Amino acid sequence: MSRRRHQPEPGDLIKIKRSVYQHWALYLGDGYVVHLTSADEGIRCLSASSDTTLSKKAKVKKQLLKEVVGNNDWEVNNKYDRSRTPLPVKEIIKRAESYIDREMSYDVLCENCEHFVTMLRYGKSVSDQARIGFGSILSFGAVVCAGIAVACAAFVSPRDKSREKK
């Protein structure tokens, strides 16, 4: 059974804790959420780990929260309210409902499910998950490059000093 911090209100962001990432939805009311999910009807949600590509097609769906959550833990998480002002609830819901059944692009770094629901709630998309994930990729890349440079330097032998004297 899934757990939650408190009962969601219309317009709330819902963070669903998956094994490797978090899936995000927006609560509409009456037990329903809207979320960005795979355009393939057989796949419940998108993640960077579910495919080797970072870009794909997605579809906006209205579903019962309990169906989207499954056995995963979830919570209301309006964390961006500290730095952004939410739109009026009626506007959030109207915007969300206007996207239902639309096909959209999906990119794990700049057009993911968190970007989508924050765009609905605040009028501007944001994703800490993508920013932190992208930062990790860059950090890992820097470490790999530094390691390659050190390895290359180890194979380059210093000039033979005895030859320089001749």
PDB file of C-alpha atoms in Angstrom:
ATOM      1  CA  MET A   1       0.000   0.000   0.000  1.00  0.00           C
ATOM      2  CA  SER A   2       1.330   3.448  -0.858  1.00  0.00           C
ATOM      3  CA  ARG A   3       1.874   6.125   1.785  1.00  0.00           C
ATOM      4  CA  ARG A   4       1.425   9.883   1.561  1.00  0.00           C
ATOM      5  CA  ARG A   5       2.118  12.956   3.693  1.00  0.00           C
ATOM      6  CA  HIS A   6      -1.383  14.425   3.449  1.00  0.00           C
ATOM      7  CA  GLN A   7      -4.462  14.446   1.288  1.00  0.00           C
ATOM      8  CA  PRO A   8      -3.803  16.325  -1.972  1.00  0.00           C
ATOM      9  CA  GLU A   9      -5.727  19.417  -3.000  1.00  0.00           C
ATOM     10  CA  PRO A  10      -6.485  20.329  -6.637  1.00  0.00           C
ATOM     11  CA  GLY A  11      -3.384  21.860  -8.249  1.00  0.00           C
ATOM     12  CA  ASP A  12      -0.909  20.073  -5.939  1.00  0.00           C
ATOM     13  CA  LEU A  13       2.215  18.451  -7.348  1.00  0.00           C
ATOM     14  CA  ILE A  14       2.474  14.748  -6.575  1.00  0.00           C
ATOM     15  CA  LYS A  15       5.918  13.127  -6.370  1.00  0.00           C
ATOM     16  CA  ILE A  16       5.819   9.367  -6.912  1.00  0.00           C
ATOM     17  CA  LYS A  17       8.929   7.552  -5.727  1.00  0.00           C
ATOM     18  CA  ARG A  18      10.057   4.988  -8.279  1.00  0.00           C
ATOM     19  CA  SER A  19      13.132   2.796  -7.915  1.00  0.00           C
ATOM     20  CA  VAL A  20      15.616   4.981  -9.847  1.00  0.00           C
ATOM     21  CA  TYR A  21      13.771   8.278 -10.372  1.00  0.00           C
ATOM     22  CA  GLN A  22      10.664  10.200  -9.333  1.00  0.00           C
ATOM     23  CA  HIS A  23       7.571  10.443 -11.479  1.00  0.00           C
ATOM     24  CA  TRP A  24       5.509  13.634 -11.184  1.00  0.00           C
ATOM     25  CA  ALA A  25       1.792  14.248 -11.601  1.00  0.00           C
ATOM     26  CA  LEU A  26      -0.619  17.099 -10.896  1.00  0.00           C
ATOM     27  CA  TYR A  27      -3.654  16.459  -8.736  1.00  0.00           C
ATOM     28  CA  LEU A  28      -6.951  17.447 -10.404  1.00  0.00           C
ATOM     29  CA  GLY A  29      -9.351  16.418  -7.626  1.00  0.00           C
ATOM     30  CA  ASP A  30     -11.760  13.514  -7.034  1.00  0.00           C
ATOM     31  CA  GLY A  31      -8.821  11.070  -6.980  1.00  0.00           C
ATOM     32  CA  TYR A  32      -7.550  12.012 -10.460  1.00  0.00           C
ATOM     33  CA  VAL A  33      -4.171  13.274 -11.653  1.00  0.00           C
ATOM     34  CA  VAL A  34      -2.827  14.428 -14.989  1.00  0.00           C
ATOM     35  CA  HIS A  35       0.675  13.322 -15.936  1.00  0.00           C
ATOM     36  CA  LEU A  36       3.061  12.915 -18.844  1.00  0.00           C
ATOM     37  CA  THR A  37       3.470   9.252 -19.674  1.00  0.00           C
ATOM     38  CA  SER A  38       4.677   7.054 -22.495  1.00  0.00           C
ATOM     39  CA  ALA A  39       2.760   7.354 -25.771  1.00  0.00           C
ATOM     40  CA  ASP A  40       2.931   3.533 -25.812  1.00  0.00           C
ATOM     41  CA  GLU A  41      -0.219   2.370 -24.007  1.00  0.00           C
ATOM     42  CA  GLY A  42       1.629  -0.615 -22.534  1.00  0.00           C
ATOM     43  CA  ILE A  43       4.165   1.447 -20.592  1.00  0.00           C
ATOM     44  CA  ARG A  44       2.970   3.193 -17.436  1.00  0.00           C
ATOM     45  CA  CYS A  45       5.536   5.987 -17.218  1.00  0.00           C
ATOM     46  CA  LEU A  46       8.759   7.316 -18.651  1.00  0.00           C
ATOM     47  CA  SER A  47      12.228   7.254 -17.196  1.00  0.00           C
ATOM     48  CA  ALA A  48      15.794   7.662 -18.320  1.00  0.00           C
ATOM     49  CA  SER A  49      16.451   4.063 -17.323  1.00  0.00           C
ATOM     50  CA  SER A  50      13.573   2.580 -19.362  1.00  0.00           C
ATOM     51  CA  ASP A  51      15.232   3.251 -22.702  1.00  0.00           C
ATOM     52  CA  THR A  52      18.658   3.918 -24.098  1.00  0.00           C
ATOM     53  CA  THR A  53      17.469   7.141 -25.760  1.00  0.00           C
ATOM     54  CA  LEU A  54      16.879  10.369 -23.878  1.00  0.00           C
ATOM     55  CA  SER A  55      14.157  11.660 -26.225  1.00  0.00           C
ATOM     56  CA  LYS A  56      10.824  10.113 -27.157  1.00  0.00           C
ATOM     57  CA  LYS A  57       7.129  10.791 -27.564  1.00  0.00           C
ATOM     58  CA  ALA A  58       4.835  11.108 -24.575  1.00  0.00           C
ATOM     59  CA  LYS A  59       1.138  11.508 -23.942  1.00  0.00           C
ATOM     60  CA  VAL A  60      -0.708  13.518 -21.325  1.00  0.00           C
ATOM     61  CA  LYS A  61      -3.140  11.304 -19.460  1.00  0.00           C
ATOM     62  CA  LYS A  62      -5.810  11.742 -16.830  1.00  0.00           C
ATOM     63  CA  GLN A  63      -5.844   8.751 -14.517  1.00  0.00           C
ATOM     64  CA  LEU A  64      -6.737   7.828 -10.981  1.00  0.00           C
ATOM     65  CA  LEU A  65      -3.881   8.630  -8.626  1.00  0.00           C
ATOM     66  CA  LYS A  66      -4.008   5.103  -7.186  1.00  0.00           C
ATOM     67  CA  GLU A  67      -3.494   3.630 -10.701  1.00  0.00           C
ATOM     68  CA  VAL A  68      -0.494   5.860 -11.445  1.00  0.00           C
ATOM     69  CA  VAL A  69       1.064   5.261  -8.019  1.00  0.00           C
ATOM     70  CA  GLY A  70       0.605   1.484  -7.924  1.00  0.00           C
ATOM     71  CA  ASN A  71       2.597   0.142  -4.969  1.00  0.00           C
ATOM     72  CA  ASN A  72       5.007   3.091  -4.856  1.00  0.00           C
ATOM     73  CA  ASP A  73       5.179   5.695  -2.097  1.00  0.00           C
ATOM     74  CA  TRP A  74       4.018   9.187  -2.987  1.00  0.00           C
ATOM     75  CA  GLU A  75       3.627  12.577  -1.421  1.00  0.00           C
ATOM     76  CA  VAL A  76       2.292  16.034  -2.085  1.00  0.00           C
ATOM     77  CA  ASN A  77       5.400  18.053  -2.943  1.00  0.00           C
ATOM     78  CA  ASN A  78       4.885  21.703  -3.836  1.00  0.00           C
ATOM     79  CA  LYS A  79       8.571  22.380  -3.158  1.00  0.00           C
ATOM     80  CA  TYR A  80       8.820  25.187  -5.709  1.00  0.00           C
ATOM     81  CA  ASP A  81       6.230  27.271  -3.822  1.00  0.00           C
ATOM     82  CA  ARG A  82       9.209  28.632  -1.836  1.00  0.00           C
ATOM     83  CA  SER A  83      10.606  30.318  -4.934  1.00  0.00           C
ATOM     84  CA  ARG A  84       7.645  30.554  -7.341  1.00  0.00           C
ATOM     85  CA  THR A  85       4.054  31.722  -7.054  1.00  0.00           C
ATOM     86  CA  PRO A  86       1.473  29.131  -8.098  1.00  0.00           C
ATOM     87  CA  LEU A  87      -1.166  30.203 -10.588  1.00  0.00           C
ATOM     88  CA  PRO A  88      -4.770  30.314  -9.324  1.00  0.00           C
ATOM     89  CA  VAL A  89      -6.120  26.766  -8.838  1.00  0.00           C
ATOM     90  CA  LYS A  90      -8.896  27.191 -11.439  1.00  0.00           C
ATOM     91  CA  GLU A  91      -6.291  28.243 -14.016  1.00  0.00           C
ATOM     92  CA  ILE A  92      -3.992  25.317 -13.117  1.00  0.00           C
ATOM     93  CA  ILE A  93      -6.844  22.820 -13.560  1.00  0.00           C
ATOM     94  CA  LYS A  94      -8.049  24.451 -16.798  1.00  0.00           C
ATOM     95  CA  ARG A  95      -4.507  24.353 -18.225  1.00  0.00           C
ATOM     96  CA  ALA A  96      -4.054  20.719 -17.139  1.00  0.00           C
ATOM     97  CA  GLU A  97      -7.342  19.603 -18.659  1.00  0.00           C
ATOM     98  CA  SER A  98      -6.485  21.323 -21.959  1.00  0.00           C
ATOM     99  CA  TYR A  99      -3.488  18.978 -22.342  1.00  0.00           C
ATOM    100  CA  ILE A 100      -5.304  15.672 -21.704  1.00  0.00           C
ATOM    101  CA  ASP A 101      -4.738  13.181 -24.554  1.00  0.00           C
ATOM    102  CA  ARG A 102      -2.196  15.439 -26.286  1.00  0.00           C
ATOM    103  CA  GLU A 103       0.966  13.854 -27.632  1.00  0.00           C
ATOM    104  CA  MET A 104       4.107  15.742 -26.658  1.00  0.00           C
ATOM    105  CA  SER A 105       7.869  15.422 -26.940  1.00  0.00           C
ATOM    106  CA  TYR A 106       9.657  13.930 -23.993  1.00  0.00           C
ATOM    107  CA  ASP A 107      13.265  14.590 -23.120  1.00  0.00           C
ATOM    108  CA  VAL A 108      14.579  13.450 -19.764  1.00  0.00           C
ATOM    109  CA  LEU A 109      16.721  16.588 -19.402  1.00  0.00           C
ATOM    110  CA  CYS A 110      14.407  19.375 -20.590  1.00  0.00           C
ATOM    111  CA  GLU A 111      10.860  18.103 -21.238  1.00  0.00           C
ATOM    112  CA  ASN A 112      10.168  15.513 -18.554  1.00  0.00           C
ATOM    113  CA  CYS A 113       7.152  14.828 -16.322  1.00  0.00           C
ATOM    114  CA  GLU A 114       8.377  17.265 -13.638  1.00  0.00           C
ATOM    115  CA  HIS A 115       8.857  20.025 -16.229  1.00  0.00           C
ATOM    116  CA  PHE A 116       5.309  19.383 -17.433  1.00  0.00           C
ATOM    117  CA  VAL A 117       3.531  19.606 -14.072  1.00  0.00           C
ATOM    118  CA  THR A 118       5.554  22.617 -12.892  1.00  0.00           C
ATOM    119  CA  MET A 119       4.633  24.403 -16.125  1.00  0.00           C
ATOM    120  CA  LEU A 120       0.978  23.739 -15.294  1.00  0.00           C
ATOM    121  CA  ARG A 121       1.276  24.932 -11.679  1.00  0.00           C
ATOM    122  CA  TYR A 122       3.619  27.916 -12.078  1.00  0.00           C
ATOM    123  CA  GLY A 123       3.462  28.853 -15.757  1.00  0.00           C
ATOM    124  CA  LYS A 124       7.148  27.997 -16.160  1.00  0.00           C
ATOM    125  CA  SER A 125       8.752  24.562 -16.248  1.00  0.00           C
ATOM    126  CA  VAL A 126      11.472  23.511 -13.844  1.00  0.00           C
ATOM    127  CA  SER A 127      12.976  20.176 -12.801  1.00  0.00           C
ATOM    128  CA  ASP A 128      15.479  19.707 -10.002  1.00  0.00           C
ATOM    129  CA  GLN A 129      15.595  16.031 -10.952  1.00  0.00           C
ATOM    130  CA  ALA A 130      16.859  16.890 -14.450  1.00  0.00           C
ATOM    131  CA  ARG A 131      19.194  19.663 -13.245  1.00  0.00           C
ATOM    132  CA  ILE A 132      20.764  17.411 -10.618  1.00  0.00           C
ATOM    133  CA  GLY A 133      20.897  14.452 -13.022  1.00  0.00           C
ATOM    134  CA  PHE A 134      22.513  16.559 -15.749  1.00  0.00           C
ATOM    135  CA  GLY A 135      25.004  17.947 -13.212  1.00  0.00           C
ATOM    136  CA  SER A 136      25.902  14.392 -12.223  1.00  0.00           C
ATOM    137  CA  ILE A 137      26.452  13.473 -15.866  1.00  0.00           C
ATOM    138  CA  LEU A 138      28.738  16.499 -16.328  1.00  0.00           C
ATOM    139  CA  SER A 139      30.632  15.715 -13.111  1.00  0.00           C
ATOM    140  CA  PHE A 140      31.061  12.085 -14.148  1.00  0.00           C
ATOM    141  CA  GLY A 141      32.276  13.215 -17.591  1.00  0.00           C
ATOM    142  CA  ALA A 142      34.829  15.559 -15.991  1.00  0.00           C
ATOM    143  CA  VAL A 143      36.122  12.728 -13.786  1.00  0.00           C
ATOM    144  CA  VAL A 144      36.418  10.401 -16.791  1.00  0.00           C
ATOM    145  CA  CYS A 145      38.269  13.063 -18.825  1.00  0.00           C
ATOM    146  CA  ALA A 146      40.650  13.756 -15.947  1.00  0.00           C
ATOM    147  CA  GLY A 147      41.297  10.034 -15.572  1.00  0.00           C
ATOM    148  CA  ILE A 148      42.068   9.689 -19.280  1.00  0.00           C
ATOM    149  CA  ALA A 149      44.461  12.654 -19.107  1.00  0.00           C
ATOM    150  CA  VAL A 150      46.321  11.111 -16.155  1.00  0.00           C
ATOM    151  CA  ALA A 151      46.510   7.734 -17.913  1.00  0.00           C
ATOM    152  CA  CYS A 152      47.850   9.355 -21.100  1.00  0.00           C
ATOM    153  CA  ALA A 153      50.431  11.300 -19.134  1.00  0.00           C
ATOM    154  CA  ALA A 154      51.644   8.068 -17.547  1.00  0.00           C
ATOM    155  CA  PHE A 155      52.339   6.577 -20.983  1.00  0.00           C
ATOM    156  CA  VAL A 156      54.285   9.582 -22.256  1.00  0.00           C
ATOM    157  CA  SER A 157      57.846   9.031 -21.120  1.00  0.00           C
ATOM    158  CA  PRO A 158      59.975  12.010 -20.163  1.00  0.00           C
ATOM    159  CA  ARG A 159      62.842  12.853 -22.516  1.00  0.00           C
ATOM    160  CA  ASP A 160      66.053  11.038 -21.895  1.00  0.00           C
ATOM    161  CA  LYS A 161      68.307  13.599 -20.171  1.00  0.00           C
ATOM    162  CA  SER A 162      71.480  11.920 -21.449  1.00  0.00           C
ATOM    163  CA  ARG A 163      70.453  12.573 -25.081  1.00  0.00           C
ATOM    164  CA  GLU A 164      69.851  16.270 -24.388  1.00  0.00           C
ATOM    165  CA  LYS A 165      73.524  16.734 -23.326  1.00  0.00           C
ATOM    166  CA  LYS A 166      74.888  15.459 -26.644  1.00  0.00           C
TER     167      LYS A 166
END
